[in-house]
mmCIF file of N, CA and C in Angstrom:
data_model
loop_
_atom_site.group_PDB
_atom_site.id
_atom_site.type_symbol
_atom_site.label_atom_id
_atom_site.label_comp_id
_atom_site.label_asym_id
_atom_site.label_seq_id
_atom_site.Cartn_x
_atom_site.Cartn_y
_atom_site.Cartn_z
ATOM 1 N N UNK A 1 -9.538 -11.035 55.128
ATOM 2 C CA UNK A 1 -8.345 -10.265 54.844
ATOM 3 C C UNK A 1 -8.740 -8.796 54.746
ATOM 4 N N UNK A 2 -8.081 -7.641 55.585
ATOM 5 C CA UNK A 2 -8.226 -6.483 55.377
ATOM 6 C C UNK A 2 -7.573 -5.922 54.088
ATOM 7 N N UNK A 3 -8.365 -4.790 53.858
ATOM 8 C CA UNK A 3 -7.702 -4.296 52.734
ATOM 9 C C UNK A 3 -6.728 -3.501 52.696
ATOM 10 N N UNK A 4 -5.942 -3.482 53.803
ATOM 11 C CA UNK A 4 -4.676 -2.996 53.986
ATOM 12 C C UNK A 4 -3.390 -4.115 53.461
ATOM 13 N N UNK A 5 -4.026 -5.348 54.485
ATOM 14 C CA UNK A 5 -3.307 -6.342 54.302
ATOM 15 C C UNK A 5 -3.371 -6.869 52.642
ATOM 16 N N UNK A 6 -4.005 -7.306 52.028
ATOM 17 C CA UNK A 6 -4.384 -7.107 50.967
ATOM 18 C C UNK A 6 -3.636 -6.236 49.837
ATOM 19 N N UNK A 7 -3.414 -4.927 49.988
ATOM 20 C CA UNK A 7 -2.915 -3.976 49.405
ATOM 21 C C UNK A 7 -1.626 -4.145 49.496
ATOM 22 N N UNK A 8 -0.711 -4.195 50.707
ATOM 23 C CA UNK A 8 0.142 -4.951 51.133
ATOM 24 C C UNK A 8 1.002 -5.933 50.223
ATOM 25 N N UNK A 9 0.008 -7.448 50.052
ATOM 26 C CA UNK A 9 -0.029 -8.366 49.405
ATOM 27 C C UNK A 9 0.351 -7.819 48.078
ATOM 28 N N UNK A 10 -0.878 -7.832 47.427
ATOM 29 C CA UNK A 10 -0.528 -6.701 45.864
ATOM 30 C C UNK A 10 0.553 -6.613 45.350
ATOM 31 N N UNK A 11 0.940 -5.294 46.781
ATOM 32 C CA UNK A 11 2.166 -4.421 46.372
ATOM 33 C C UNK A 11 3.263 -5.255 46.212
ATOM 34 N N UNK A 12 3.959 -6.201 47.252
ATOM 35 C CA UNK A 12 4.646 -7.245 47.187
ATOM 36 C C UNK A 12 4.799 -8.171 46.089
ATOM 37 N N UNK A 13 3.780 -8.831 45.986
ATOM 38 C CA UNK A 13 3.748 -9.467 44.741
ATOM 39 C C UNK A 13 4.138 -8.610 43.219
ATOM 40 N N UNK A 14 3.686 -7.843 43.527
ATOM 41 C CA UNK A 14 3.937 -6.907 42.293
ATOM 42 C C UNK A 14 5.345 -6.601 41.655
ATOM 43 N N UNK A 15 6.222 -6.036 42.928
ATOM 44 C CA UNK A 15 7.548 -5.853 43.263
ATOM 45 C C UNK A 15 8.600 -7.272 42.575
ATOM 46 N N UNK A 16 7.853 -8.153 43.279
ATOM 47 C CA UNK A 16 8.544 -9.739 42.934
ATOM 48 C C UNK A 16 8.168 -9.819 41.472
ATOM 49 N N UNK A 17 7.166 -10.112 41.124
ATOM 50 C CA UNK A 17 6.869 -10.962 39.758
ATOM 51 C C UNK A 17 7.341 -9.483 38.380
ATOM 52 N N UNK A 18 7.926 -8.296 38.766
ATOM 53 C CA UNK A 18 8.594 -7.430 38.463
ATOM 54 C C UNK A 18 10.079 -7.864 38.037
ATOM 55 N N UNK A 19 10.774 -8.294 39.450
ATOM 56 C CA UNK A 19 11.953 -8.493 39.669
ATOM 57 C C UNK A 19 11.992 -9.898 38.582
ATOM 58 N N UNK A 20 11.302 -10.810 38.747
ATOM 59 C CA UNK A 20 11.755 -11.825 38.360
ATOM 60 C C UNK A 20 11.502 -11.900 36.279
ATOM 61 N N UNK A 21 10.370 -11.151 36.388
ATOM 62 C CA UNK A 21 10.319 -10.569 35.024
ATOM 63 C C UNK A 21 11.485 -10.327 34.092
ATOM 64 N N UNK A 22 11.873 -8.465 35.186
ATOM 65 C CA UNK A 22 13.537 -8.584 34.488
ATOM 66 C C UNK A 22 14.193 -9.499 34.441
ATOM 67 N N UNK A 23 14.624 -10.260 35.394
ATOM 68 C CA UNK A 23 15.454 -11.517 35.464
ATOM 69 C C UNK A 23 15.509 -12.289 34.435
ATOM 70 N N UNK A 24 14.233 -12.726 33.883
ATOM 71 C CA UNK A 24 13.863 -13.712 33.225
ATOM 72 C C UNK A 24 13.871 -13.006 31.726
ATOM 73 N N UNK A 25 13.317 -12.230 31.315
ATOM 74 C CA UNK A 25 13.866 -11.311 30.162
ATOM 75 C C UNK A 25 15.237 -11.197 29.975
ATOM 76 N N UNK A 26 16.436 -10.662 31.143
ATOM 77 C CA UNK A 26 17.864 -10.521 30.530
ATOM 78 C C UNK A 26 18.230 -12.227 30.036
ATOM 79 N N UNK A 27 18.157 -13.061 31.235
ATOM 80 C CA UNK A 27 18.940 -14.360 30.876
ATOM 81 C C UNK A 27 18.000 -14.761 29.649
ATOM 82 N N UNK A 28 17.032 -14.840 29.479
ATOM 83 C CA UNK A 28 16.988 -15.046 28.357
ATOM 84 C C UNK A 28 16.881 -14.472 26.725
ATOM 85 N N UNK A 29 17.411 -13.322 26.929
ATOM 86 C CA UNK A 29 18.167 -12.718 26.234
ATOM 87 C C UNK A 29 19.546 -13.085 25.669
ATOM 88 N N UNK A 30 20.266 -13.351 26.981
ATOM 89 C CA UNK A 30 21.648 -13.762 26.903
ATOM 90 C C UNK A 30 21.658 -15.315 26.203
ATOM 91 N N UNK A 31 20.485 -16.105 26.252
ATOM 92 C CA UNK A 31 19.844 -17.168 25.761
ATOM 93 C C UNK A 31 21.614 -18.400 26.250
ATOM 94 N N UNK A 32 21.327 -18.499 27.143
ATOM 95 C CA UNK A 32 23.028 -19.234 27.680
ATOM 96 C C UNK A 32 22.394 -20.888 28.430
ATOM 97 N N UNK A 33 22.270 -21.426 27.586
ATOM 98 C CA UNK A 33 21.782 -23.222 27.516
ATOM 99 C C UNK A 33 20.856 -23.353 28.101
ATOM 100 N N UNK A 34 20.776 -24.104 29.098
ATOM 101 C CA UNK A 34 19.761 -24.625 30.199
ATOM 102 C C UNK A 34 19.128 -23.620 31.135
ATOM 103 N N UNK A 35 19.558 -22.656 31.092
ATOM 104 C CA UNK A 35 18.969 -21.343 32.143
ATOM 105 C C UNK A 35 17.797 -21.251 31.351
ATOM 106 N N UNK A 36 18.010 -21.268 29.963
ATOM 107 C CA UNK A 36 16.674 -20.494 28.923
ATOM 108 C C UNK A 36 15.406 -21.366 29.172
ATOM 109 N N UNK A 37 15.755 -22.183 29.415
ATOM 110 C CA UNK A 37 14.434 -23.249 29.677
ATOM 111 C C UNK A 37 14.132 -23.312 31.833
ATOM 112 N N UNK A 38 15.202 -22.964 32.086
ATOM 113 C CA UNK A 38 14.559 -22.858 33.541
ATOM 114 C C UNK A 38 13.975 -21.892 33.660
ATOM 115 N N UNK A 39 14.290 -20.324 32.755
ATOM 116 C CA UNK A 39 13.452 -19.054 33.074
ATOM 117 C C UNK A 39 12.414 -19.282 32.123
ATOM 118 N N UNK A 40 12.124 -19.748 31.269
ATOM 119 C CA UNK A 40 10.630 -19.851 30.706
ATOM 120 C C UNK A 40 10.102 -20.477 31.553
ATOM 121 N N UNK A 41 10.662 -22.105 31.708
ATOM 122 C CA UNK A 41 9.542 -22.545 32.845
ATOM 123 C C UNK A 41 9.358 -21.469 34.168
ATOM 124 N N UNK A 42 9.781 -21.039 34.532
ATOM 125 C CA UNK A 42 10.074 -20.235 35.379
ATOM 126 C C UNK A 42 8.501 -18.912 35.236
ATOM 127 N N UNK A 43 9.108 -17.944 34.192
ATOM 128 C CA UNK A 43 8.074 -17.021 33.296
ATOM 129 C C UNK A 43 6.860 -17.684 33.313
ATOM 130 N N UNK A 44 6.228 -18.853 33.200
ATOM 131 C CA UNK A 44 5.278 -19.354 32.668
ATOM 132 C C UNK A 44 4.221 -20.175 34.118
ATOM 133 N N UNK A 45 5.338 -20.628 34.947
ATOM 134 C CA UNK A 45 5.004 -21.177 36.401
ATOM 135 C C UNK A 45 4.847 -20.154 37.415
ATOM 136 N N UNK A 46 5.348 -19.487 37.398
ATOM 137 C CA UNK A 46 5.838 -18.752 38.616
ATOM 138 C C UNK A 46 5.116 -17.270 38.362
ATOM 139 N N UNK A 47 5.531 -16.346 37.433
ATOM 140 C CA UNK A 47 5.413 -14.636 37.086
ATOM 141 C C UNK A 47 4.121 -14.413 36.207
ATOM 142 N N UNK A 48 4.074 -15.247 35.398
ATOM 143 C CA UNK A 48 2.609 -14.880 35.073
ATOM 144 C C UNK A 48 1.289 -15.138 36.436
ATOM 145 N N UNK A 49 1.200 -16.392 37.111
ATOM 146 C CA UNK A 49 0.311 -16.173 37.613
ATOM 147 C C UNK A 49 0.326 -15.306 38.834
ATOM 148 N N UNK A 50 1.608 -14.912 38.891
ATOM 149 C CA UNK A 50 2.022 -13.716 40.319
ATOM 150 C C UNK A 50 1.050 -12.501 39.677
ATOM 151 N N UNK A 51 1.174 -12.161 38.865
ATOM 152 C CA UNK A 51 1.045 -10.959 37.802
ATOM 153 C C UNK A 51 -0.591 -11.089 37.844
ATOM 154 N N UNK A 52 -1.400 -12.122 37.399
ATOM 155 C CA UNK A 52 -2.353 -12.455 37.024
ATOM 156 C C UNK A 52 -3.216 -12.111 38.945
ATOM 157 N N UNK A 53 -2.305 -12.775 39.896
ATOM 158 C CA UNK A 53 -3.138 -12.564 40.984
ATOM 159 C C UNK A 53 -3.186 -11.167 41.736
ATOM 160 N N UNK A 54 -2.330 -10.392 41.220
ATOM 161 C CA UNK A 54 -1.628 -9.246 41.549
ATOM 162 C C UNK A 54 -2.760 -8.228 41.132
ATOM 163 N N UNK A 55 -3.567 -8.263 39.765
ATOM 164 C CA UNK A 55 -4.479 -7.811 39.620
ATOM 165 C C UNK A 55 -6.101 -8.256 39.961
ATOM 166 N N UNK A 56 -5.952 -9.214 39.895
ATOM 167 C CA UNK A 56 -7.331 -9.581 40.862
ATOM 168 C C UNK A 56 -7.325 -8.958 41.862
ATOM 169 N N UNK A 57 -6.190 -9.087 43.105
ATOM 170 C CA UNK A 57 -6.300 -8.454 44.369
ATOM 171 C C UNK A 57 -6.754 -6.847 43.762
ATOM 172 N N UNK A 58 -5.849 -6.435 43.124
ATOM 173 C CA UNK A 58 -6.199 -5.063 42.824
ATOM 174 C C UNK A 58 -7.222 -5.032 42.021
ATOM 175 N N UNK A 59 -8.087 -5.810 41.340
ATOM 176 C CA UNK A 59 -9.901 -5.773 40.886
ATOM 177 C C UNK A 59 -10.829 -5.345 42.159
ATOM 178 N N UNK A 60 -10.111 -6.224 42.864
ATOM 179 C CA UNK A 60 -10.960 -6.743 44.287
ATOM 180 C C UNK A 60 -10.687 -5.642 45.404
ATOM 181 N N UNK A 61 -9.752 -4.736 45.038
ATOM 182 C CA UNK A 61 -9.134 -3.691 46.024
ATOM 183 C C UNK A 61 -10.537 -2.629 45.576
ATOM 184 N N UNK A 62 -10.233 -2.280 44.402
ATOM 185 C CA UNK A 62 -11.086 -1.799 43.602
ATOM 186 C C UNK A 62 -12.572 -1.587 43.376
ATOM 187 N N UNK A 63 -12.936 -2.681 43.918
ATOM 188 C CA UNK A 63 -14.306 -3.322 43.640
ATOM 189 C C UNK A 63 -14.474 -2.950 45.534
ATOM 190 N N UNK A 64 -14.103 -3.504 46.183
ATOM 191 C CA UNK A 64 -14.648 -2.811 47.403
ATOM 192 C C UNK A 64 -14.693 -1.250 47.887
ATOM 193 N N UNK A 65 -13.945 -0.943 47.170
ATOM 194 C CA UNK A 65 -13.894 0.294 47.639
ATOM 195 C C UNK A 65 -14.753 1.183 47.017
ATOM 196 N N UNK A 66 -14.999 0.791 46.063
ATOM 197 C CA UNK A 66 -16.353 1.292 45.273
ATOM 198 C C UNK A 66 -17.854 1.117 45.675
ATOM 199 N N UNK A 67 -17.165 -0.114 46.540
ATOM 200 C CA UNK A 67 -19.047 -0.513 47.457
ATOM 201 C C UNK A 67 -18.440 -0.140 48.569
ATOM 202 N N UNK A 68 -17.869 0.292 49.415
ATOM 203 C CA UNK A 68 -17.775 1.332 50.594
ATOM 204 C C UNK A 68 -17.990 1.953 50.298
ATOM 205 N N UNK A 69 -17.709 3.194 49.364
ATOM 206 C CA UNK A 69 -18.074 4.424 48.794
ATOM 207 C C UNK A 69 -19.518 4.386 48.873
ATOM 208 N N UNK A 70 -20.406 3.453 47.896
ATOM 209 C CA UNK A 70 -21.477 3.664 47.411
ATOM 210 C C UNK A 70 -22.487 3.416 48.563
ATOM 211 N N UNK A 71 -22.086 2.234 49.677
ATOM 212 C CA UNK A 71 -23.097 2.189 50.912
ATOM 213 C C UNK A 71 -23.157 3.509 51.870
ATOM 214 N N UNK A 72 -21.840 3.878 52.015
ATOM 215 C CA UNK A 72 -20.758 4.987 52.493
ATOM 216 C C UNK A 72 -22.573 6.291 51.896
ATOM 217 N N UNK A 73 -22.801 6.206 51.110
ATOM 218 C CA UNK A 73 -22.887 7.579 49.784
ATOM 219 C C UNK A 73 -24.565 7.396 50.163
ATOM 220 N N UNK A 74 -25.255 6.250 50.333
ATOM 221 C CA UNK A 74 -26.513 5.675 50.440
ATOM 222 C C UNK A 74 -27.166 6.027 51.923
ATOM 223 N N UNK A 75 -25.806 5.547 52.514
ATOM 224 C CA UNK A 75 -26.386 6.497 54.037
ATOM 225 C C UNK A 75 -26.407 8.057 54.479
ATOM 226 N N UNK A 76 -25.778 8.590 53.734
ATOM 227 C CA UNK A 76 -25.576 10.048 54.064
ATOM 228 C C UNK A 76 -26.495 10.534 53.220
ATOM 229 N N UNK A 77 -27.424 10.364 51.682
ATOM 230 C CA UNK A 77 -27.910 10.357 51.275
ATOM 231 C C UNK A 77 -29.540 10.253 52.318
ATOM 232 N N UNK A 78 -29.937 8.976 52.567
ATOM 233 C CA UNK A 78 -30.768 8.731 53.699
ATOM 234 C C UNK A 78 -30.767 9.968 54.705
ATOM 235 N N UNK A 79 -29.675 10.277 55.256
ATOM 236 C CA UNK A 79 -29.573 11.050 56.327
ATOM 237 C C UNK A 79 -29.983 12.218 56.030
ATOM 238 N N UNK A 80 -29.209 12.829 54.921
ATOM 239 C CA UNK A 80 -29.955 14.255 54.664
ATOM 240 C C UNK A 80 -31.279 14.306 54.154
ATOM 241 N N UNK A 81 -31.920 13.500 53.680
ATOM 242 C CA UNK A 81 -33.248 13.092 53.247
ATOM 243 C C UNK A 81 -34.075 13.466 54.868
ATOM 244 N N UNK A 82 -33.634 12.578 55.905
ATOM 245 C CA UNK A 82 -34.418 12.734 56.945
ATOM 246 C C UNK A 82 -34.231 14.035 57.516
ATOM 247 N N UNK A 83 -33.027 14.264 57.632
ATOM 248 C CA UNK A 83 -32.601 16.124 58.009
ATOM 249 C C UNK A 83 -33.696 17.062 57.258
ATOM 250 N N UNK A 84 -34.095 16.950 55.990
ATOM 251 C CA UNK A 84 -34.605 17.505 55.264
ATOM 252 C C UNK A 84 -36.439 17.755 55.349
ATOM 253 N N UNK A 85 -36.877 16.253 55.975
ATOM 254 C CA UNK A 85 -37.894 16.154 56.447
ATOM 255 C C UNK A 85 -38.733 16.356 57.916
ATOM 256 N N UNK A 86 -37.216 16.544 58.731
ATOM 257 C CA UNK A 86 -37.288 16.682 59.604
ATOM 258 C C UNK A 86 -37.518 15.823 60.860
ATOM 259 N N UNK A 87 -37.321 14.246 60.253
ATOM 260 C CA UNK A 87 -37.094 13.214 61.536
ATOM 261 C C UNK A 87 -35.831 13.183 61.750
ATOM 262 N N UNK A 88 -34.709 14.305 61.739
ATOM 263 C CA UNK A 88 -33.356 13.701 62.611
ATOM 264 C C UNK A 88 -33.858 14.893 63.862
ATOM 265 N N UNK A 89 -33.809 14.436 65.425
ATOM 266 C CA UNK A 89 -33.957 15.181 66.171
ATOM 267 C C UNK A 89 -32.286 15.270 67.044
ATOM 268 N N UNK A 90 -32.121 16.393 67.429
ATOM 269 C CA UNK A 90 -31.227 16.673 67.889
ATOM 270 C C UNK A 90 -30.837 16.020 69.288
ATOM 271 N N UNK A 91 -29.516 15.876 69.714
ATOM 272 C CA UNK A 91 -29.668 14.972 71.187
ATOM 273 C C UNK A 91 -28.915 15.611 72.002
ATOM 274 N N UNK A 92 -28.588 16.878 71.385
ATOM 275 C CA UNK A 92 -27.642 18.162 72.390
ATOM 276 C C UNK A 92 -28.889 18.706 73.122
ATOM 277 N N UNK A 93 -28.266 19.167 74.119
ATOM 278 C CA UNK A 93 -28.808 19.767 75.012
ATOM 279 C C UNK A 93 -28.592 21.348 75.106
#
């Protein structure tokens, strides 16, 4: 999975287990018979673990991009090291 797609994902999920949040907060607020027990089960099946995976992806969004950065940071590092020593030779003419 790219981390576009991924991010994507996230965002979506995020949006939803949002929506259904409110949802599930007003009606059961309004606390109106049998709904109150379909939106808990609901809250408890459904939006928490949306919520719960919503941030993993975004741990994991997180967490790579921090090791792109840092391999990203390791080679250019290397590079000016050799620039510095003088094994990068030029290939212009």
């Amino acid at each position: 999975m790219s981390a576009s797609s991924s991010h994507d994902l996230g965002f979506f999920a995020g949006i939803i287990s949002t929506a259904l949040l409110l949802l599930a907060s007003v009606n059961i607020m309004q606390y109106q018979g049998g709904w109150y027990i379909a939106w808990s089960v609901l809250l408890y099946v459904a939006i928490i673990p949306i919520i719960c995976c919503t941030w993993i992806i975004g741990l994991f969004m997180v967490w790579t991009a921090y090791d792109r950065y840092r391999r990203t940071r390791a080679v250019t590092d290397q590079f000016l090291k050799d620039l510095e020593s003088g094994c990068v030779v030029s290939t212009n003419n």
